[in-house]
């Protein structure tokens, strides 16, 4: 049998709902709900620290460019950590992966609480190499959900993101304004410890199907977390490479704007920490409504390829609008279409990629997806800082418009590959 035929055979297996052999349906739903709670808490603590880091960095003498370097460091660390963490999750299971992530988050916040110099501020970012609660949560949901309901189930994590964004930004803004950065960071450490307790109590050792762990050769091959060949092998499955490249190119411009948002709010809009918290909370409300009540219905009615094209088209128009905005009110008008485009794009591309690989590799695939976001955070702050300082905020929006229009036209002209599920 040819290598291509073997690849197609493995791809077909990825869409077979064999997880039921490991965990029964009621328990699967309970686990998924607990994972949603863990993801919500993790996002809450992360947005809480967004209300701390920029203002603490400012006190320590950081300018816009050095803030960009700080964020670039995080992206670079997670760029390499994401795929390796995905392999770790596939090999050692969901409980070990989530426990590692939550433990790293506790250390992250403790280091932030004692940061009193620029060097310490950089040092507190080192634990982010293991901080991948969201990809680990997505892996559990992908493993335990039916293929035809996967996009809807993954979009619910986006709902968790919205709730966490609201809670974290609001809480962080209030705590930072009233009690300062140190206490706010300590609250994040305590909250992360609670998340760790939830993982140890409710998450099973593994969520993989029995069929994926019976092959001894495959098992021995997968023992190395740092096996780059096993990670890049996934890009050879039909349709994966093209979807992955689209995810990178189309996501880069909007990623630049996202990582620059806290700086834009502080420098361009002149917002205080509390006001920035309210602005991010508005993002969260919008995201919560879209991912909780819109995306699930749309995935049931329209094909993933159509929704991907729609999200890219809307994103290009959002970039054009943001290029000419002058104040916070005008920016708020672009938030709804922006969040719809971002949410739909991320959910659909993640769903397409996990359907096109075997179920035993969903963690690694989602780790690669997370590395895309890390890549955006790596180049985004430096590129965004350069563009903002030299050409203004309009340059970021115009680049988003041009790049997304180009990708949109490309996808219209070429037949986008169907997922294994659609081919059947």
XYZ file of C-alpha atoms in Angstrom:
424
model
C 0.000 0.000 0.000
C 1.377 3.460 -0.915
C 2.267 6.120 1.661
C -0.535 8.299 0.253
C -3.081 5.536 0.758
C -1.853 4.971 4.311
C -2.218 8.693 5.008
C -5.752 8.706 3.645
C -6.598 5.650 5.745
C -5.332 7.347 8.917
C -7.251 10.509 8.015
C -10.479 8.580 7.696
C -9.904 7.119 11.147
C -9.701 10.629 12.554
C -13.409 11.150 11.914
C -14.598 7.920 13.539
C -16.189 8.583 16.951
C -14.443 5.717 18.757
C -14.003 7.635 22.016
C -17.166 6.033 23.362
C -15.181 2.850 23.989
C -13.205 4.652 26.703
C -15.657 7.033 28.395
C -19.440 6.724 28.352
C -21.598 9.573 27.050
C -22.799 11.120 30.377
C -19.261 11.140 31.793
C -17.903 12.644 28.590
C -20.353 15.542 28.924
C -19.354 16.081 32.548
C -15.661 16.127 31.675
C -16.236 18.561 28.807
C -18.188 20.884 31.118
C -15.381 20.788 33.712
C -12.876 21.557 30.952
C -14.993 24.552 29.931
C -14.814 25.779 33.531
C -11.027 25.291 33.687
C -10.604 27.146 30.393
C -12.802 30.009 31.653
C -10.743 30.340 34.824
C -7.458 30.241 32.901
C -8.585 33.003 30.547
C -9.763 35.006 33.572
C -6.288 34.872 35.148
C -4.572 35.667 31.866
C -6.668 38.771 31.240
C -6.145 39.728 34.850
C -2.393 39.891 34.181
C -3.017 42.003 31.050
C -4.179 44.676 33.485
C -0.871 44.408 35.336
C 2.049 43.885 32.935
C 1.810 47.022 30.702
C 1.460 49.369 33.662
C 4.134 47.633 35.753
C 6.459 47.741 32.730
C 5.766 51.459 32.370
C 6.735 52.013 36.015
C 9.974 50.097 35.412
C 10.897 52.380 32.499
C 9.749 50.327 29.488
C 8.767 52.251 26.347
C 6.500 50.980 23.533
C 9.360 49.220 21.763
C 10.549 47.373 24.897
C 6.975 46.341 25.669
C 6.992 44.844 22.193
C 10.204 42.942 22.963
C 8.640 41.579 26.152
C 5.626 40.247 24.251
C 7.886 38.925 21.500
C 9.768 36.873 24.095
C 6.505 35.225 25.185
C 5.579 34.431 21.607
C 9.015 32.969 20.890
C 8.917 30.759 23.976
C 5.413 29.464 23.215
C 6.198 29.085 19.518
C 8.526 26.200 20.379
C 6.630 25.117 23.480
C 3.229 24.685 21.787
C 3.971 21.697 19.504
C 6.106 20.001 22.168
C 3.340 20.474 24.718
C 0.866 18.977 22.234
C 3.085 15.902 21.924
C 3.323 15.736 25.715
C -0.491 15.791 25.952
C -0.883 13.035 23.333
C 1.694 10.818 25.084
C 1.013 11.402 28.792
C -2.664 12.330 28.717
C -4.983 15.201 29.549
C -4.505 15.230 33.329
C -0.706 15.474 33.158
C -0.868 18.155 30.469
C -3.381 20.370 32.269
C -1.604 19.877 35.613
C 1.685 21.014 34.071
C 0.022 24.089 32.539
C -1.732 25.142 35.737
C 1.435 24.650 37.799
C 3.405 26.805 35.361
C 0.734 29.509 35.609
C 1.083 29.579 39.409
C 4.859 30.118 39.092
C 4.241 32.767 36.412
C 2.051 34.868 38.716
C 4.330 34.447 41.731
C 7.277 35.747 39.697
C 5.138 38.643 38.451
C 4.209 39.524 42.038
C 7.863 39.909 43.047
C 9.058 41.569 39.803
C 10.871 44.780 40.749
C 13.264 45.243 37.823
C 13.220 44.895 34.013
C 15.194 41.628 34.273
C 12.623 40.130 36.648
C 9.818 41.174 34.319
C 11.475 39.230 31.512
C 12.206 36.283 33.835
C 8.556 35.889 34.860
C 7.698 35.067 31.230
C 9.832 31.885 31.185
C 7.075 29.590 32.619
C 4.898 30.441 29.585
C 6.713 27.611 27.768
C 4.352 25.247 29.652
C 1.281 27.505 29.842
C -1.041 25.904 27.282
C -4.310 25.326 29.137
C -6.385 26.396 26.140
C -4.842 23.951 23.603
C -5.038 21.152 26.197
C -8.720 21.978 26.778
C -9.331 21.974 23.028
C -7.680 18.546 22.796
C -10.007 17.101 25.434
C -13.065 18.586 23.721
C -11.920 17.337 20.300
C -11.257 13.845 21.697
C -14.630 13.559 23.430
C -16.925 15.227 20.878
C -18.442 13.734 17.725
C -16.759 14.913 14.478
C -19.936 16.516 13.116
C -20.350 18.505 16.353
C -16.690 19.363 16.851
C -16.814 22.936 15.510
C -19.763 23.713 17.779
C -18.024 22.129 20.793
C -14.794 24.031 20.093
C -16.741 27.281 19.711
C -17.971 26.836 23.295
C -14.357 27.276 24.388
C -14.626 30.622 22.655
C -17.641 31.311 24.863
C -15.421 30.510 27.849
C -12.888 32.916 26.398
C -15.493 35.679 26.341
C -16.561 35.059 29.929
C -12.946 34.933 31.094
C -12.123 38.087 29.164
C -14.954 39.985 30.876
C -14.215 38.663 34.359
C -10.433 38.920 34.109
C -10.204 42.378 32.568
C -12.807 43.853 34.909
C -11.346 42.206 38.009
C -7.790 43.025 36.959
C -8.592 46.674 36.260
C -10.353 47.104 39.604
C -7.676 45.286 41.642
C -4.790 47.083 39.943
C -6.409 50.503 40.406
C -7.307 49.939 44.076
C -4.582 47.617 45.406
C -1.687 47.647 42.938
C 0.121 45.135 40.773
C 1.479 42.801 43.470
C -1.861 41.890 45.024
C -3.435 41.483 41.575
C -0.686 39.013 40.619
C -1.188 37.100 43.889
C -4.902 36.743 43.102
C -3.895 35.187 39.774
C -1.616 32.696 41.554
C -4.359 31.643 43.995
C -6.882 31.309 41.159
C -4.480 29.141 39.149
C -3.999 26.892 42.189
C -7.775 26.382 42.294
C -7.731 25.443 38.591
C -5.034 22.857 39.358
C -7.240 21.292 42.040
C -10.100 20.983 39.514
C -7.780 19.195 37.084
C -6.557 16.694 39.682
C -10.096 16.009 40.883
C -12.099 15.691 37.662
C -9.887 15.180 34.576
C -9.126 11.537 33.604
C -5.600 10.357 32.913
C -6.304 10.156 29.183
C -9.172 11.006 26.822
C -7.748 9.057 23.884
C -9.494 6.035 22.388
C -8.189 2.555 23.153
C -7.655 1.945 19.447
C -5.074 4.700 19.304
C -2.755 3.183 21.927
C -2.647 -0.485 20.962
C -0.017 -0.332 18.249
C 3.352 -1.004 19.908
C 5.471 0.376 17.088
C 3.546 3.611 17.085
C 3.769 3.739 20.867
C 7.547 3.362 20.916
C 7.879 5.929 18.150
C 5.866 8.485 20.028
C 7.821 8.306 23.281
C 10.015 11.255 22.356
C 8.288 14.587 22.977
C 11.001 16.310 20.952
C 10.536 14.143 17.848
C 10.198 16.932 15.272
C 9.526 14.411 12.508
C 6.446 13.120 14.316
C 5.174 16.689 14.675
C 5.796 17.817 11.091
C 4.394 14.500 9.810
C 0.909 15.881 10.421
C 1.434 18.573 7.794
C 1.625 15.821 5.136
C -2.000 14.772 5.572
C -4.307 15.925 2.737
C -5.445 19.513 3.110
C -3.497 20.176 6.314
C -0.585 22.190 4.875
C -2.782 24.571 2.880
C -5.156 25.194 5.770
C -2.193 25.709 8.073
C -0.570 28.254 5.739
C -3.866 30.125 5.372
C -4.177 30.184 9.168
C -0.748 31.817 9.445
C -0.987 34.353 6.616
C -4.579 35.486 7.144
C -4.171 35.541 10.912
C -0.946 37.552 11.013
C -2.336 41.098 10.460
C -5.198 40.751 12.957
C -2.725 39.110 15.353
C -0.517 42.190 15.177
C -3.467 44.388 16.132
C -4.441 42.083 19.015
C -1.001 42.044 20.620
C -0.774 45.841 20.224
C -4.232 46.450 21.718
C -3.077 47.173 25.279
C -0.478 49.629 23.941
C -3.000 51.241 21.586
C -5.469 51.636 24.453
C -2.792 53.242 26.634
C -0.990 55.388 24.028
C -3.517 56.150 21.269
C -6.792 56.204 23.229
C -5.137 57.423 26.482
C -7.149 54.992 28.627
C -6.504 54.307 32.315
C -6.224 50.704 33.631
C -9.861 50.666 34.745
C -11.070 52.010 31.394
C -8.946 49.488 29.508
C -10.575 46.777 31.619
C -14.022 47.941 30.547
C -12.949 48.006 26.895
C -11.665 44.428 27.049
C -14.849 43.422 28.884
C -16.787 44.732 25.880
C -14.664 42.436 23.713
C -15.587 39.582 26.019
C -19.327 40.247 25.860
C -19.197 40.394 22.072
C -17.118 37.207 21.857
C -19.416 35.415 24.291
C -22.530 36.201 22.260
C -20.914 35.293 18.940
C -19.275 32.040 20.015
C -22.062 30.939 22.314
C -25.047 31.767 20.135
C -23.947 32.374 16.549
C -21.112 30.107 15.417
C -22.799 26.861 16.478
C -25.913 27.707 14.455
C -23.873 28.767 11.429
C -21.762 25.599 11.401
C -24.992 23.581 11.369
C -26.264 25.427 8.278
C -23.201 26.303 6.216
C -20.063 24.462 5.140
C -16.767 25.127 6.865
C -15.215 26.355 3.607
C -17.956 28.967 3.173
C -17.561 30.190 6.742
C -13.790 30.392 6.321
C -14.199 32.616 3.251
C -16.762 34.757 5.066
C -14.488 35.301 8.074
C -11.527 36.307 5.897
C -13.668 38.702 3.834
C -15.071 40.407 6.935
C -11.602 40.627 8.480
C -10.337 42.572 5.471
C -13.159 45.120 5.829
C -12.475 45.432 9.564
C -8.837 46.265 8.790
C -9.928 49.003 6.402
C -12.270 50.498 9.019
C -9.605 50.411 11.741
C -7.147 52.191 9.464
C -9.319 55.309 9.600
C -10.672 55.227 13.162
C -9.941 58.244 15.353
C -11.435 57.495 18.770
C -12.651 54.757 21.104
C -16.267 55.018 19.942
C -15.328 54.366 16.316
C -13.156 51.460 17.421
C -16.053 49.956 19.395
C -18.144 49.955 16.213
C -15.594 47.645 14.565
C -15.444 45.225 17.500
C -18.554 43.158 16.588
C -17.471 42.301 13.005
C -13.864 41.905 14.200
C -14.777 39.388 16.901
C -17.081 37.505 14.525
C -14.301 37.201 11.933
C -11.654 36.185 14.482
C -13.872 33.685 16.297
C -15.157 32.037 13.133
C -11.707 31.895 11.537
C -10.050 30.261 14.557
C -12.843 27.752 15.246
C -13.208 26.672 11.623
C -9.479 26.275 10.929
C -8.954 24.322 14.182
C -11.921 22.079 13.376
C -10.728 21.417 9.813
C -7.197 20.603 10.946
C -8.213 18.198 13.742
C -10.593 16.350 11.395
C -7.805 15.763 8.895
C -5.444 13.998 11.322
C -5.855 10.790 13.380
C -7.545 11.159 16.775
C -4.296 10.067 18.458
C -2.641 13.253 17.172
C -5.239 15.898 18.031
C -3.083 17.261 20.856
C -0.078 17.714 18.594
C -2.215 19.297 15.873
C -3.758 21.738 18.321
C -0.257 22.412 19.657
C 0.746 23.392 16.130
C -2.346 25.607 15.937
C -1.301 27.226 19.215
C 2.172 27.771 17.767
C 0.549 29.848 15.020
C -0.821 32.187 17.690
C 2.619 32.169 19.306
C 4.209 33.047 15.974
C 1.842 36.005 15.737
C 2.822 37.054 19.247
C 6.498 36.638 18.326
C 6.591 38.846 15.244
C 3.473 40.866 16.079
C 4.816 43.082 18.895
C 8.053 43.930 17.072
C 6.389 44.519 13.706
C 3.403 46.244 15.317
C 5.614 48.437 17.482
C 7.685 49.439 14.442
C 4.601 50.226 12.341
C 2.872 52.118 15.160
C 5.904 54.265 16.044
C 6.889 55.056 12.429
C 3.641 55.014 10.439
C 0.803 55.217 12.958
C -2.122 52.959 13.756
C -3.585 53.237 10.235
C -0.700 51.210 8.766
C -1.701 48.133 10.812
C -5.296 48.277 9.541
C -4.280 48.786 5.904
C -1.927 45.792 5.997
C -4.750 43.659 7.408
C -7.030 44.801 4.582
C -4.530 44.054 1.792
C -3.367 40.652 3.126
C -6.875 39.313 3.827
C -8.189 40.470 0.445
C -5.306 38.622 -1.225
C -6.030 35.410 0.726
C -9.763 35.740 0.001
C -9.154 36.000 -3.751
C -6.695 33.091 -3.639
C -9.228 30.813 -1.925
C -11.937 31.794 -4.378
C -9.722 30.911 -7.330
C -8.518 27.586 -5.966
C -10.651 24.684 -4.825
C -10.123 24.528 -1.068
C -9.584 20.893 0.032
C -12.451 19.206 1.802
C -12.064 17.596 5.203
C -12.263 13.815 5.493
C -15.809 14.156 6.838
C -16.949 16.226 3.829
C -15.399 13.752 1.378
C -17.536 10.971 2.796
